[in-house]
Structures are given as structure tokens and as C-alpha cells.
Tab-separated table of C-alpha atoms in Angstrom:
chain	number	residue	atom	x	y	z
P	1	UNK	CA	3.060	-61.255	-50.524
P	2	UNK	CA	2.000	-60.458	-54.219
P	3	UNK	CA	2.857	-57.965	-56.804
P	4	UNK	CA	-0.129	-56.841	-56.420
P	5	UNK	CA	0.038	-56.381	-52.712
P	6	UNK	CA	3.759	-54.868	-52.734
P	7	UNK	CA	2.188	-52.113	-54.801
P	8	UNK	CA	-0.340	-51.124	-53.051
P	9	UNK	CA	1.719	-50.986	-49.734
P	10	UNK	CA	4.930	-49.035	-51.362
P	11	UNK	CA	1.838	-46.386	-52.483
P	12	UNK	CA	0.115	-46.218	-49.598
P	13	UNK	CA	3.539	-45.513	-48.041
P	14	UNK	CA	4.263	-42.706	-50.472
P	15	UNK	CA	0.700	-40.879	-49.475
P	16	UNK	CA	1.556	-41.076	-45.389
P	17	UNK	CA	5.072	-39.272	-46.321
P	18	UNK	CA	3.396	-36.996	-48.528
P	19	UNK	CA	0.529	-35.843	-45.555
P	20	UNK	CA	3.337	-35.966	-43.117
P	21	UNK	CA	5.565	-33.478	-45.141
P	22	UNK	CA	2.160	-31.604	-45.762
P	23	UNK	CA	1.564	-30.963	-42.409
P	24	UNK	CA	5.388	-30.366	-41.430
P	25	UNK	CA	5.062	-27.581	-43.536
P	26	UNK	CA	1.508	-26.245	-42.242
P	27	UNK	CA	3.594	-26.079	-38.398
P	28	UNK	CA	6.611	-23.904	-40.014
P	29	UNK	CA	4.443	-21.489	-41.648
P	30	UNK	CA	2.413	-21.201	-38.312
P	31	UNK	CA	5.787	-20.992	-36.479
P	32	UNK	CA	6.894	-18.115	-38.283
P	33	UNK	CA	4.155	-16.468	-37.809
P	34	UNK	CA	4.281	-16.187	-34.187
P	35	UNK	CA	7.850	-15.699	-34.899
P	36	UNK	CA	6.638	-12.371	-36.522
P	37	UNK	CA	4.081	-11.323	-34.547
P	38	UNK	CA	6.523	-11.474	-31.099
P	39	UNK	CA	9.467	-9.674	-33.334
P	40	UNK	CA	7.398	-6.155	-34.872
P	41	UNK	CA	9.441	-4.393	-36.524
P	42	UNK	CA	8.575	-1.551	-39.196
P	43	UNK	CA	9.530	-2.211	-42.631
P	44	UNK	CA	11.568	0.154	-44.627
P	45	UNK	CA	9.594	2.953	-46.202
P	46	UNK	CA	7.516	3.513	-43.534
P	47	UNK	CA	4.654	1.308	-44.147
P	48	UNK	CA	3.010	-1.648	-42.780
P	49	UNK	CA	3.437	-2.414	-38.638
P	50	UNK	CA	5.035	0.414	-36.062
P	51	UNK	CA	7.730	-0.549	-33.912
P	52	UNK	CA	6.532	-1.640	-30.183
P	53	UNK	CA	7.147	1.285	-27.888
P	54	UNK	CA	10.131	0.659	-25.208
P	55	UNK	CA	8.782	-0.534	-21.991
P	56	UNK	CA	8.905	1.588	-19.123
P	57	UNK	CA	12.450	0.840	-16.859
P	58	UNK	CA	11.288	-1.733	-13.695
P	59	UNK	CA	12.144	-0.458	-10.239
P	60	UNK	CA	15.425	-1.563	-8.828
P	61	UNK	CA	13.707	-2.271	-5.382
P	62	UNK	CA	10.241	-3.617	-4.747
P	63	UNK	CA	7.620	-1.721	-3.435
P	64	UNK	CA	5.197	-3.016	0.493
P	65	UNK	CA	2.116	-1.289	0.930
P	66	UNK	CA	3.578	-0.436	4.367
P	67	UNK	CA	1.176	2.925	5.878
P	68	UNK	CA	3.046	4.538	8.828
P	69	UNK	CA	2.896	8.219	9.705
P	70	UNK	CA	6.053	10.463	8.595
P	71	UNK	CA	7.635	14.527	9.107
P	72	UNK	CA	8.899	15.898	5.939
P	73	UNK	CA	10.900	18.340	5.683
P	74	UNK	CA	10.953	19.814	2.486
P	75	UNK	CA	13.310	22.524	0.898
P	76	UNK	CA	11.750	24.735	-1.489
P	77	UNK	CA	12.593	28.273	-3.520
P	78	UNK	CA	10.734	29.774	-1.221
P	79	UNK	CA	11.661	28.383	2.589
P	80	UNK	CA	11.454	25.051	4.204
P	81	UNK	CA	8.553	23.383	4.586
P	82	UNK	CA	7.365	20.514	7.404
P	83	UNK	CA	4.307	18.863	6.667
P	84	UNK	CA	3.310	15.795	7.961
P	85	UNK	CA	1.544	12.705	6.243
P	86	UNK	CA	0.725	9.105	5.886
P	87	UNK	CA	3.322	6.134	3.237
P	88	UNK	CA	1.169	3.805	0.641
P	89	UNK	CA	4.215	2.009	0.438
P	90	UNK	CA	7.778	1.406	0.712
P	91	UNK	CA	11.156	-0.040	-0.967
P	92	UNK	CA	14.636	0.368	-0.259
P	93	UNK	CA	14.693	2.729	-3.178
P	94	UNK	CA	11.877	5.234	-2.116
P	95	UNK	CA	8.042	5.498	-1.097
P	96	UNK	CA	4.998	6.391	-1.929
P	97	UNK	CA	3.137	9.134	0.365
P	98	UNK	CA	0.154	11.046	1.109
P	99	UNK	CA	0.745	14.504	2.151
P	100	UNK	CA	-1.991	17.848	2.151
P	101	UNK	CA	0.311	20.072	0.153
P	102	UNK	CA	1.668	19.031	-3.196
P	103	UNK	CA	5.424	19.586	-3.838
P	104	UNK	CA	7.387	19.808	-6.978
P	105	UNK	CA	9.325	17.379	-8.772
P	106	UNK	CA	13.125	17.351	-7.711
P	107	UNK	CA	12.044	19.306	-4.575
P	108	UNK	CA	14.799	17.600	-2.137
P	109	UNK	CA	12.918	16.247	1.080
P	110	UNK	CA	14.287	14.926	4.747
P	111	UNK	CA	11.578	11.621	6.017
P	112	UNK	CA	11.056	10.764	9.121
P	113	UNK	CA	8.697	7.522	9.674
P	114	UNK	CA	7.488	6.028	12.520
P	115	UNK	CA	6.888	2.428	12.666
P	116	UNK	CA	6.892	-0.037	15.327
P	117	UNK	CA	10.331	-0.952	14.536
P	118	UNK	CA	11.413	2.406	15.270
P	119	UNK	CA	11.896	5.469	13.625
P	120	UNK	CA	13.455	5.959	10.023
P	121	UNK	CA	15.020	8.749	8.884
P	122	UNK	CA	15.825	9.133	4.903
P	123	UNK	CA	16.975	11.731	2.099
P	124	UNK	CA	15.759	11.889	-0.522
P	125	UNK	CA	13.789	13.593	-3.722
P	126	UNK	CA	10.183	13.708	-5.126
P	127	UNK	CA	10.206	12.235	-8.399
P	128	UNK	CA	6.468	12.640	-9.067
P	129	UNK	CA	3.325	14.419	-7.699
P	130	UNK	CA	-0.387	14.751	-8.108
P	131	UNK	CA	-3.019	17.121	-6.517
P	132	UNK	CA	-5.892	15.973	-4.470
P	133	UNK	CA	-9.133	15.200	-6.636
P	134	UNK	CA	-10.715	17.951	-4.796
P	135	UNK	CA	-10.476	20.499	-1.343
P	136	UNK	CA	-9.704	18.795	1.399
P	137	UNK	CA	-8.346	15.408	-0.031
P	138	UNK	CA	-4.492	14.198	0.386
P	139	UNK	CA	-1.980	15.070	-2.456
P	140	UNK	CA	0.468	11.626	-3.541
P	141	UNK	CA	4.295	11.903	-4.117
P	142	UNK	CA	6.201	9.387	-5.219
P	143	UNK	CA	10.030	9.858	-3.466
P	144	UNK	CA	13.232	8.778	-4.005
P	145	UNK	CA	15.498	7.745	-1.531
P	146	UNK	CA	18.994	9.321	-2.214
P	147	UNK	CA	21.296	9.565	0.594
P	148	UNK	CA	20.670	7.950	4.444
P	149	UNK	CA	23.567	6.720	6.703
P	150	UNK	CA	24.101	3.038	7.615
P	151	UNK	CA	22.391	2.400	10.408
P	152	UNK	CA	19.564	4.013	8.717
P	153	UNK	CA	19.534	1.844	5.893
P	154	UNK	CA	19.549	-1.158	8.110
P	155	UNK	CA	16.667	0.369	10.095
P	156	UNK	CA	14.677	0.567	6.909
P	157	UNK	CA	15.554	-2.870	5.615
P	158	UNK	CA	14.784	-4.384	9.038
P	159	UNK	CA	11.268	-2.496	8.806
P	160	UNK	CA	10.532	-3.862	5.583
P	161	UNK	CA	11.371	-7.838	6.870
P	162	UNK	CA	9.645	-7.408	9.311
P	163	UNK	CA	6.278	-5.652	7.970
P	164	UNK	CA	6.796	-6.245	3.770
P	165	UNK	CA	5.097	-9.654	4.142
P	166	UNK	CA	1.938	-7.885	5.266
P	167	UNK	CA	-0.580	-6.646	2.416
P	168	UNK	CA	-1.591	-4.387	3.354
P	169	UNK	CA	0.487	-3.544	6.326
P	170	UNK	CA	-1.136	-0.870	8.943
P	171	UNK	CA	1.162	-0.823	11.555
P	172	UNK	CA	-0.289	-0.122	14.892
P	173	UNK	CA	1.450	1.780	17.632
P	174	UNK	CA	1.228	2.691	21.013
P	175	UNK	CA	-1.525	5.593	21.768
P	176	UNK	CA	-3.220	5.674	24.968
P	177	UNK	CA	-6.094	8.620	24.842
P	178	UNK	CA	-9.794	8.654	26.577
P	179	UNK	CA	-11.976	8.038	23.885
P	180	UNK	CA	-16.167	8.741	23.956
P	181	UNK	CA	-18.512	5.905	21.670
P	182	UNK	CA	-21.678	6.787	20.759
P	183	UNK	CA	-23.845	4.054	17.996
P	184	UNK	CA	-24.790	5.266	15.229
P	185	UNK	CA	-27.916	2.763	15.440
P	186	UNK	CA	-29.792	2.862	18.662
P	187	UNK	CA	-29.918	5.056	21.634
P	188	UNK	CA	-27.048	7.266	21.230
P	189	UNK	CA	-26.155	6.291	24.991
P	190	UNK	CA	-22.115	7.586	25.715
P	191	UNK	CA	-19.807	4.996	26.167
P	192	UNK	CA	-16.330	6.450	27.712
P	193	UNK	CA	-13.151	4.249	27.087
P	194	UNK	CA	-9.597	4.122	26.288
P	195	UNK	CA	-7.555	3.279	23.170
P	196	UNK	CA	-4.513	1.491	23.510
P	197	UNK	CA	-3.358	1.123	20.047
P	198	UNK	CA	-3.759	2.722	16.228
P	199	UNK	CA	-2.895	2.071	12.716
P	200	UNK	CA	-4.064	4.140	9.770
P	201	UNK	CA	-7.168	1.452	9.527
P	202	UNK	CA	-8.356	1.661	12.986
P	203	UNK	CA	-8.175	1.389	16.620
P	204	UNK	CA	-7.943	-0.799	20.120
P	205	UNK	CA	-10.287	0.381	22.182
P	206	UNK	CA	-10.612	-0.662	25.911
P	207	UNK	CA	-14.234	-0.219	26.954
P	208	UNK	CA	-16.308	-0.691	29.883
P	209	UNK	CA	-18.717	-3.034	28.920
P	210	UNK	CA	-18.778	-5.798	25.584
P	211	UNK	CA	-20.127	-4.701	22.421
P	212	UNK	CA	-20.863	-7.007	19.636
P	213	UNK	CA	-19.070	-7.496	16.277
P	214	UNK	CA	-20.915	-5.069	13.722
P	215	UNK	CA	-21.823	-2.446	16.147
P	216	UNK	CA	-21.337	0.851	14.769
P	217	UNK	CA	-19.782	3.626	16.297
P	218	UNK	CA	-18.946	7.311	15.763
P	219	UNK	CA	-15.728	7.464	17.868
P	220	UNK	CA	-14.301	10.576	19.871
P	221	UNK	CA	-10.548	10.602	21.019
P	222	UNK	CA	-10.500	13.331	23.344
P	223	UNK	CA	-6.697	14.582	21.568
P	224	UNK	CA	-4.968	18.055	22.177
P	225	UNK	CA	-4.885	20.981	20.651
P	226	UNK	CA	-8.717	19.323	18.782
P	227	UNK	CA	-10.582	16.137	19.409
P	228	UNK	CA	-10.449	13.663	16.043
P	229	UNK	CA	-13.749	11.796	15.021
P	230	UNK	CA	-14.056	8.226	13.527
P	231	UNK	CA	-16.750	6.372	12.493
P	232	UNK	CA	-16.312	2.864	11.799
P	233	UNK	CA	-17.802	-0.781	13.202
P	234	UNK	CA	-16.475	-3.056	16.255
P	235	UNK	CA	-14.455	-5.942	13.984
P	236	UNK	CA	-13.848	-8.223	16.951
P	237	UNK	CA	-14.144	-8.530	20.460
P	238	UNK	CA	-11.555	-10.232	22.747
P	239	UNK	CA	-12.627	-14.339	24.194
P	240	UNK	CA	-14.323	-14.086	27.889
P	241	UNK	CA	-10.887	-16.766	28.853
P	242	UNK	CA	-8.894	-14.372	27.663
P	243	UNK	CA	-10.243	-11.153	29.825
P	244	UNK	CA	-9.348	-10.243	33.570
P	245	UNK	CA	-12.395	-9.679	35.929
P	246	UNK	CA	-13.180	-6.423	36.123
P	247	UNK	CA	-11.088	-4.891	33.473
P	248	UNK	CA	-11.906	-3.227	30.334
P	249	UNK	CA	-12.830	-5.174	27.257
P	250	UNK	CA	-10.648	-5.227	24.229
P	251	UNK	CA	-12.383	-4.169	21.014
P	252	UNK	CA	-10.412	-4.010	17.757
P	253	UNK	CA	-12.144	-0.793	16.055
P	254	UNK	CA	-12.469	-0.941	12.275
P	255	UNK	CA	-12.603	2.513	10.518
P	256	UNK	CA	-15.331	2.283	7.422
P	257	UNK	CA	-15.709	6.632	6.459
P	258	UNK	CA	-12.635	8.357	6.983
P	259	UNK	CA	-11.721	12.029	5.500
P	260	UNK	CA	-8.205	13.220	5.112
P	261	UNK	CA	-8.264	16.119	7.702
P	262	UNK	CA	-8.973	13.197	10.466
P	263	UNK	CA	-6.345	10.871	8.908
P	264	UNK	CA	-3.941	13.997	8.756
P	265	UNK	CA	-4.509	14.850	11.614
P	266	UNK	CA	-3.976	11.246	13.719
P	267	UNK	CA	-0.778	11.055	11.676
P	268	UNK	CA	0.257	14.230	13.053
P	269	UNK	CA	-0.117	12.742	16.839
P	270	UNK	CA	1.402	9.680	15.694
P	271	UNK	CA	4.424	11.015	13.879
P	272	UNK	CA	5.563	13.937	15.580
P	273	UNK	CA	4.885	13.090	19.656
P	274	UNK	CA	5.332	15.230	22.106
């Protein structure tokens, strides 16, 4: 190789460092940047960029949209108070429920759900509450769950095993009442039955005769002291192999419009039998 050569190779060396130490110091200034942006801080004097607010504290416990009927006993100023409602969820820590009278913050409360699993029975506090949009609709609280003996824990860790997994999770339970079906489309022929089953989002109904999938129904369980109305839509019907000559047919019942006093009013049956 040449002089001439060796020259031009030693400068075209010298220009790659140069663009590499160019662009080494293009990536720190974009490095502290971000740097900056993810550390705001305000400067002294006042001016320039405001301090992040402090995120809200994370639950200790998660939250399951579990929905099961409850009693609560609440104890006011006033006197004691038993109302009766529906959870939107539930963590070891407390719940989320629906109830027709709003209560107070820090009004101490005794919970009694029903599940499947059993019954639950809690102490605990109401750390937040909102009214009902309007007349009629539920009121939410959120509660915390402050004292409960052993085997209730357990009972309420065993319920959320065995239902968290489910989103949502409408547990069904037992209830056996005569029911009346009349189509909203269509003749409105009766069609007596039975339920056998009910979760906040619907029904099993044991009918006569088979009725397809998408049939819609106003629904009449014949319940003491008032009958309860539903309307909602037939979601599935059970397999001809899987029926016994002569028996009822197995419906699962979907409710589509429902109104609080109904819901309140099935959670009452449900919670609080007698």
C-alpha cells in the first residue's frame, strides 16, 4: 500500500469515529430526556413543571365481580337498620354492594351473603357511598371488612376460589316457585312452569313444552307476600338426549330489562329465606 493510500484510509478512519461519537452523543441527550420527563420535579422558585400528584394507595386484596344476595344490618344515630341488597364484587378486604337506602361513611354494618358455598357472615364499615341516579334505582357502598371470626374468613376465601375465576360471577341457587310465561311476540298464550334455579342474571325454568332460543318472555314467579316480573329471552334449551320422557324441559332464562324494585326484591327471597 502507498502513501497515498495510507492517507486516505487513516482519514477516512478519523470521519467514522467522528459520526460514531456524533451520534453517541445524539442517544445521551435523548436519554436524558426521557430521564426527565419520567422524573418531574418542580424547580425552585416555583416555575416551570408541577410535581406529579401521589397516586392513589392500591387495594391490599383484589376485588371478583362476585353478585350474591346479602342482609345488612346497619347501626346508625338513629336505630338499626336491615336492608337487604345485591354484591358487585368481592375481596378478602371488603365489597362492593347495591342496596335501596344510602348509608353514611363509617356507618359500622353486620353482612350476611348467600352464595352457593354457603352463607358468609362479615363486620365491617362503609367506606364510601353514592345515591341512586334517580327514584327507584339502587344506591352503591363500597365496605370494608373489619372484624369476622375464623371460620368465617375461611368461608369467604373458599367462596372466592371457588367463584373469583368467574367474570362475571352470578351465582345461581336453589329456588323452586310456579312461574307463568307469556311472549312478548305472538299470541300471548300462558305457559305455566317451574323455576329451579336463579342468579341475579336470570333463571332455570322447567316448562311444559320446548321453546326456542330467542323467544321472548315476560316472566311471572308466583312469590309471597307479591309476585316479581321479568322480562328477558330463552338463552338455551336443554339436548332432546339429555331430557326424560315426559318431563319438563330445561330452559336457561336470560334477563334483558330489569328494574331495581324486581332485583331488590328477588334478593330479598334469596337472602333472607324463610
Amino acid at each position: 500500500m502507498g502513501p497515498d493510500a495510507i492517507m486516505q484510509a487513516a482519514e477516512h478512519s478519523k470521519a467514522r469515529g467522528t459520526a460514531v461519537r456524533e451520534n453517541l452523543a445524539r442517544a445521551r441527550d435523548v436519554l436524558s430526556g426521557i430521564r426527565q420527563s419520567l422524573d418531574v420535579h418542580e424547580p425552585p422558585g416555583g416555575g416551570g413543571l408541577q410535581a406529579l400528584p401521589p397516586l392513589p394507595p392500591r387495594r391490599q386484596h383484589p376485588r371478583y365481580p362476585i353478585q350474591i344476595p346479602f342482609v345488612c344490618t346497619a347501626k346508625t344515630p338513629q336505630r338499626t337498620r336491615t336492608t337487604i341488597g345485591w354484591t358487585r364484587n368481592i375481596g378478602e378486604g371488603g365489597a362492593c354492594i347495591e342496596m335501596s337506602e344510602p348509608l353514611a361513611p363509617d356507618t359500622p354494618v353486620w353482612i350476611r351473603m348467600r352464595s352457593d358455598q354457603g352463607t358468609v357472615e362479615m363486620g365491617g364499615k362503609v367506606v364510601w357511598s353514592e345515591n341512586g341516579k334517580s327514584q327507584g334505582e339502587s344506591s352503591a357502598h363500597g365496605l370494608s371488612f373489619t372484624e369476622g371470626s375464623p371460620a368465617q374468613r375461611q368461608a369467604l376465601e373458599d367462596l372466592i376460589n371457588a367463584r373469583g375465576v368467574i367474570r362475571p360471577s352470578r351465582v345461581r341457587l336453589p329456588f323452586e316457585v310456579p312461574v307463568t310465561c307469556r311472549p312478548v311476540n305472538g299470541p300471548a298464550v300462558p305457559l305455566p312452569g317451574w323455576t329451579r334455579d336463579v342468579s341475579r342474571g336470570g333463571l332455570m325454568l322447567r316448562l311444559p313444552r320446548e321453546l326456542s332460543p330467542g323467544t321472548e318472555l315476560r316472566v311471572t314467579l308466583h312469590t309471597e307476600p307479591h309476585p316479581i316480573i321479568f322480562d328477558g329471552a330463552i338463552a338455551w334449551v336443554a339436548p332432546p338426549e339429555g331430557r326424560t320422557p315426559g318431563s319438563p324441559v330445561r330452559h336457561g332464562f336470560r334477563f334483558t330489562r330489569t328494574n331495581w324494585s324486581a332485583s331488590a326484591a328477588l334478593g330479598r327471597l334469596l337472602a333472607d329465606p324463610r
